[in-house]
PDB file of C-alpha atoms in Angstrom:
ATOM      1  CA  UNK T 163       3.094 -32.920  -9.211  1.00 40.00           C
ATOM      2  CA  UNK T 164       3.005 -30.448  -6.360  1.00 42.00           C
ATOM      3  CA  UNK T 165       0.874 -27.281  -6.223  1.00 48.00           C
ATOM      4  CA  UNK T 166       2.123 -24.674  -3.895  1.00 48.00           C
ATOM      5  CA  UNK T 167      -0.435 -22.206  -2.491  1.00 48.00           C
ATOM      6  CA  UNK T 168       1.051 -18.779  -1.649  1.00 58.00           C
ATOM      7  CA  UNK T 169      -0.820 -17.156   1.556  1.00 74.00           C
ATOM      8  CA  UNK T 170       0.223 -13.777   1.004  1.00 86.00           C
ATOM      9  CA  UNK T 171      -2.072 -10.781   1.365  1.00 95.00           C
ATOM     10  CA  UNK T 172      -2.299  -7.556  -0.354  1.00 97.00           C
ATOM     11  CA  UNK T 173      -2.475  -4.224   1.292  1.00 97.00           C
ATOM     12  CA  UNK T 174      -3.126  -0.484  -0.024  1.00 97.00           C
ATOM     13  CA  UNK T 175      -1.880   2.063   1.843  1.00 98.00           C
ATOM     14  CA  UNK T 176      -1.847   6.025   1.303  1.00 96.00           C
ATOM     15  CA  UNK T 177       0.837   8.223   1.127  1.00 96.00           C
ATOM     16  CA  UNK T 178      -0.777  11.703   1.516  1.00 95.00           C
ATOM     17  CA  UNK T 179       0.747  14.000   4.467  1.00 94.00           C
ATOM     18  CA  UNK T 180      -1.014  17.433   3.438  1.00 92.00           C
ATOM     19  CA  UNK T 181       1.178  16.229   0.133  1.00 94.00           C
ATOM     20  CA  UNK T 182       1.812  13.281  -2.001  1.00 95.00           C
ATOM     21  CA  UNK T 183       4.821  11.565  -0.349  1.00 96.00           C
ATOM     22  CA  UNK T 184       4.801   8.475  -2.349  1.00 96.00           C
ATOM     23  CA  UNK T 185       8.309   9.291  -3.376  1.00 96.00           C
ATOM     24  CA  UNK T 186       9.662   9.636  -0.026  1.00 96.00           C
ATOM     25  CA  UNK T 187       7.958   6.147   0.632  1.00 97.00           C
ATOM     26  CA  UNK T 188       9.809   4.755  -2.321  1.00 97.00           C
ATOM     27  CA  UNK T 189      13.197   6.720  -1.412  1.00 96.00           C
ATOM     28  CA  UNK T 190      13.270   5.474   2.010  1.00 97.00           C
ATOM     29  CA  UNK T 191      11.999   1.785   0.926  1.00 97.00           C
ATOM     30  CA  UNK T 192       9.129   1.998   3.220  1.00 98.00           C
ATOM     31  CA  UNK T 193       5.611   1.945   3.903  1.00 98.00           C
ATOM     32  CA  UNK T 194       4.120   3.990   6.817  1.00 97.00           C
ATOM     33  CA  UNK T 195       1.237   5.379   8.732  1.00 95.00           C
ATOM     34  CA  UNK T 196       1.664   8.787   9.416  1.00 91.00           C
ATOM     35  CA  UNK T 197      -0.417   8.802  12.611  1.00 89.00           C
ATOM     36  CA  UNK T 198       0.617   8.509  16.275  1.00 83.00           C
ATOM     37  CA  UNK T 199      -0.108   5.010  17.942  1.00 84.00           C
ATOM     38  CA  UNK T 200      -2.267   6.489  20.620  1.00 89.00           C
ATOM     39  CA  UNK T 201      -4.414   8.268  17.700  1.00 90.00           C
ATOM     40  CA  UNK T 202      -4.804   5.328  15.592  1.00 91.00           C
ATOM     41  CA  UNK T 203      -4.403   1.866  17.465  1.00 92.00           C
ATOM     42  CA  UNK T 204      -6.337   0.090  14.857  1.00 93.00           C
ATOM     43  CA  UNK T 205      -4.122   1.215  12.189  1.00 93.00           C
ATOM     44  CA  UNK T 206      -1.061   0.009  14.216  1.00 93.00           C
ATOM     45  CA  UNK T 207      -2.699  -3.523  14.702  1.00 94.00           C
ATOM     46  CA  UNK T 208      -3.283  -3.973  11.077  1.00 94.00           C
ATOM     47  CA  UNK T 209       0.699  -2.880  10.313  1.00 95.00           C
ATOM     48  CA  UNK T 210       1.512  -5.454  12.874  1.00 94.00           C
ATOM     49  CA  UNK T 211      -0.458  -8.099  11.274  1.00 95.00           C
ATOM     50  CA  UNK T 212       1.228  -7.721   7.773  1.00 97.00           C
ATOM     51  CA  UNK T 213       3.577 -10.429   6.950  1.00 95.00           C
ATOM     52  CA  UNK T 214       7.023 -10.588   5.464  1.00 95.00           C
ATOM     53  CA  UNK T 215       6.357 -11.258   1.716  1.00 95.00           C
ATOM     54  CA  UNK T 216       2.988  -9.550   1.608  1.00 97.00           C
ATOM     55  CA  UNK T 217       2.583  -7.172  -1.361  1.00 97.00           C
ATOM     56  CA  UNK T 218       1.802  -3.598  -0.509  1.00 98.00           C
ATOM     57  CA  UNK T 219       0.805  -0.862  -2.894  1.00 98.00           C
ATOM     58  CA  UNK T 220       0.411   3.120  -2.624  1.00 98.00           C
ATOM     59  CA  UNK T 221      -2.809   3.888  -3.819  1.00 97.00           C
ATOM     60  CA  UNK T 222      -4.980   6.561  -4.074  1.00 95.00           C
ATOM     61  CA  UNK T 223      -8.812   6.828  -4.731  1.00 93.00           C
ATOM     62  CA  UNK T 224     -10.875   9.078  -7.101  1.00 88.00           C
ATOM     63  CA  UNK T 225     -14.287   8.975  -5.946  1.00 86.00           C
ATOM     64  CA  UNK T 226     -16.064  10.603  -8.789  1.00 86.00           C
ATOM     65  CA  UNK T 227     -15.267   7.543 -10.782  1.00 90.00           C
ATOM     66  CA  UNK T 228     -14.787   4.911  -8.428  1.00 90.00           C
ATOM     67  CA  UNK T 229     -11.369   4.187  -9.604  1.00 93.00           C
ATOM     68  CA  UNK T 230      -8.122   2.984  -7.355  1.00 95.00           C
ATOM     69  CA  UNK T 231      -4.904   4.481  -8.468  1.00 96.00           C
ATOM     70  CA  UNK T 232      -1.622   2.405  -8.136  1.00 97.00           C
ATOM     71  CA  UNK T 233       1.391   4.512  -7.699  1.00 97.00           C
ATOM     72  CA  UNK T 234       3.970   1.563  -6.688  1.00 98.00           C
ATOM     73  CA  UNK T 235       3.992  -2.244  -5.990  1.00 98.00           C
ATOM     74  CA  UNK T 236       6.261  -3.759  -3.648  1.00 98.00           C
ATOM     75  CA  UNK T 237       6.951  -6.508  -1.088  1.00 97.00           C
ATOM     76  CA  UNK T 238       7.293  -6.353   2.497  1.00 97.00           C
ATOM     77  CA  UNK T 239      10.561  -7.413   3.521  1.00 97.00           C
ATOM     78  CA  UNK T 240      10.961  -6.081   6.827  1.00 90.00           C
ATOM     79  CA  UNK T 241       9.592  -8.315   9.795  1.00 91.00           C
ATOM     80  CA  UNK T 242       9.540  -5.498  12.390  1.00 94.00           C
ATOM     81  CA  UNK T 243       7.695  -2.176  12.565  1.00 94.00           C
ATOM     82  CA  UNK T 244       9.881   0.836  13.059  1.00 94.00           C
ATOM     83  CA  UNK T 245       9.934   4.854  12.671  1.00 94.00           C
ATOM     84  CA  UNK T 246      11.098   6.177   9.431  1.00 96.00           C
ATOM     85  CA  UNK T 247      12.211   9.759   8.635  1.00 95.00           C
ATOM     86  CA  UNK T 248      11.735  11.820   5.537  1.00 94.00           C
ATOM     87  CA  UNK T 249      14.704  11.812   3.344  1.00 91.00           C
ATOM     88  CA  UNK T 250      17.254  14.337   4.192  1.00 90.00           C
ATOM     89  CA  UNK T 251      15.464  15.395   7.326  1.00 91.00           C
ATOM     90  CA  UNK T 252      14.660  14.316  10.882  1.00 93.00           C
ATOM     91  CA  UNK T 253      10.901  14.567  10.564  1.00 93.00           C
ATOM     92  CA  UNK T 254       8.970  11.479  11.155  1.00 94.00           C
ATOM     93  CA  UNK T 255       7.043   9.653   8.373  1.00 95.00           C
ATOM     94  CA  UNK T 256       5.569   7.700  11.326  1.00 94.00           C
ATOM     95  CA  UNK T 257       5.809   4.027  11.641  1.00 95.00           C
ATOM     96  CA  UNK T 258       6.060   1.507   9.029  1.00 96.00           C
ATOM     97  CA  UNK T 259       7.486  -1.602   7.458  1.00 97.00           C
ATOM     98  CA  UNK T 260      10.521  -2.093   4.976  1.00 98.00           C
ATOM     99  CA  UNK T 261       9.524  -2.625   1.344  1.00 98.00           C
ATOM    100  CA  UNK T 262      11.187  -3.684  -1.545  1.00 98.00           C
ATOM    101  CA  UNK T 263       9.448  -1.546  -4.344  1.00 98.00           C
ATOM    102  CA  UNK T 264       9.361  -3.740  -7.336  1.00 97.00           C
ATOM    103  CA  UNK T 265       7.527  -1.221  -9.658  1.00 96.00           C
ATOM    104  CA  UNK T 266       7.040   2.649  -9.367  1.00 96.00           C
ATOM    105  CA  UNK T 267       4.981   4.349 -11.593  1.00 96.00           C
ATOM    106  CA  UNK T 268       6.008   7.930 -12.897  1.00 89.00           C
ATOM    107  CA  UNK T 269       3.682  10.470 -11.282  1.00 83.00           C
ATOM    108  CA  UNK T 270       0.108  10.826 -12.718  1.00 77.00           C
ATOM    109  CA  UNK T 271       0.776   9.763 -16.430  1.00 81.00           C
ATOM    110  CA  UNK T 272       2.087   6.424 -15.787  1.00 91.00           C
ATOM    111  CA  UNK T 273      -0.083   5.838 -12.588  1.00 94.00           C
ATOM    112  CA  UNK T 274      -2.342   2.695 -13.030  1.00 93.00           C
ATOM    113  CA  UNK T 275      -5.888   3.499 -12.955  1.00 95.00           C
ATOM    114  CA  UNK T 276      -8.300   0.761 -11.905  1.00 95.00           C
ATOM    115  CA  UNK T 277     -11.869   1.301 -12.300  1.00 94.00           C
ATOM    116  CA  UNK T 278     -13.862  -0.582  -9.541  1.00 91.00           C
ATOM    117  CA  UNK T 279     -16.535  -3.232 -10.429  1.00 87.00           C
ATOM    118  CA  UNK T 280     -20.030  -2.769  -8.982  1.00 87.00           C
ATOM    119  CA  UNK T 281     -19.417  -5.437  -6.250  1.00 86.00           C
ATOM    120  CA  UNK T 282     -15.994  -3.589  -5.141  1.00 85.00           C
ATOM    121  CA  UNK T 283     -17.643  -0.269  -4.650  1.00 82.00           C
ATOM    122  CA  UNK T 284     -19.529  -1.763  -1.575  1.00 81.00           C
ATOM    123  CA  UNK T 285     -16.566  -2.435   0.020  1.00 75.00           C
ATOM    124  CA  UNK T 286     -15.871   1.243   1.222  1.00 79.00           C
ATOM    125  CA  UNK T 287     -12.443   1.255   2.297  1.00 90.00           C
ATOM    126  CA  UNK T 288     -10.681   2.845  -0.453  1.00 89.00           C
ATOM    127  CA  UNK T 289     -10.440   6.023   1.381  1.00 89.00           C
ATOM    128  CA  UNK T 290      -8.671   4.598   4.310  1.00 92.00           C
ATOM    129  CA  UNK T 291      -4.886   4.902   5.338  1.00 94.00           C
ATOM    130  CA  UNK T 292      -4.467   1.260   5.041  1.00 97.00           C
ATOM    131  CA  UNK T 293      -6.332  -1.756   4.283  1.00 96.00           C
ATOM    132  CA  UNK T 294      -6.190  -5.306   2.894  1.00 96.00           C
ATOM    133  CA  UNK T 295      -7.240  -5.608  -0.648  1.00 95.00           C
ATOM    134  CA  UNK T 296      -9.962  -8.110  -1.464  1.00 92.00           C
ATOM    135  CA  UNK T 297     -10.976  -6.874  -5.063  1.00 91.00           C
ATOM    136  CA  UNK T 298     -10.049  -9.584  -7.574  1.00 90.00           C
ATOM    137  CA  UNK T 299     -10.165  -6.717 -10.143  1.00 92.00           C
ATOM    138  CA  UNK T 300      -7.345  -4.812  -8.365  1.00 94.00           C
ATOM    139  CA  UNK T 301      -5.257  -7.623  -7.274  1.00 93.00           C
ATOM    140  CA  UNK T 302      -5.161  -9.142 -10.533  1.00 93.00           C
ATOM    141  CA  UNK T 303      -4.305  -5.544 -11.708  1.00 94.00           C
ATOM    142  CA  UNK T 304      -1.359  -5.712  -9.441  1.00 95.00           C
ATOM    143  CA  UNK T 305      -0.278  -9.130 -10.278  1.00 94.00           C
ATOM    144  CA  UNK T 306       0.069  -7.942 -13.746  1.00 93.00           C
ATOM    145  CA  UNK T 307       2.804  -5.608 -12.888  1.00 92.00           C
ATOM    146  CA  UNK T 308       5.161  -7.666 -10.512  1.00 87.00           C
TER     147      UNK T 308
END
């Protein structure tokens, strides 16, 4: 019997641009970093390394109770980084990737809240705009919903 190993990564991305723009990411089928390339070259490098087929989720983080909040889960379907504009606007959301959103949770009441295990709290990346997810707790919860 053949066993298949899928080599996909899971990434968390924030969607807060002075206000929550998660619904804009979903409506435009994208996930973007809102920084200029010259201001955030490390984020652009990470964005470049994300592969088609990787999982990405829109997240926020609650410091007071060490909880990751999952707002939407999707697959990266675009190979190239491109600029996306806000819906019905010429204002840029920044550069990002095309996403097939598989699960979108209704604001606040349906968002998935994942309390972090003690060992995951030491991976202090949850306030970052973009990061690769390594927590089994978070990854397993995401896999339950796709």
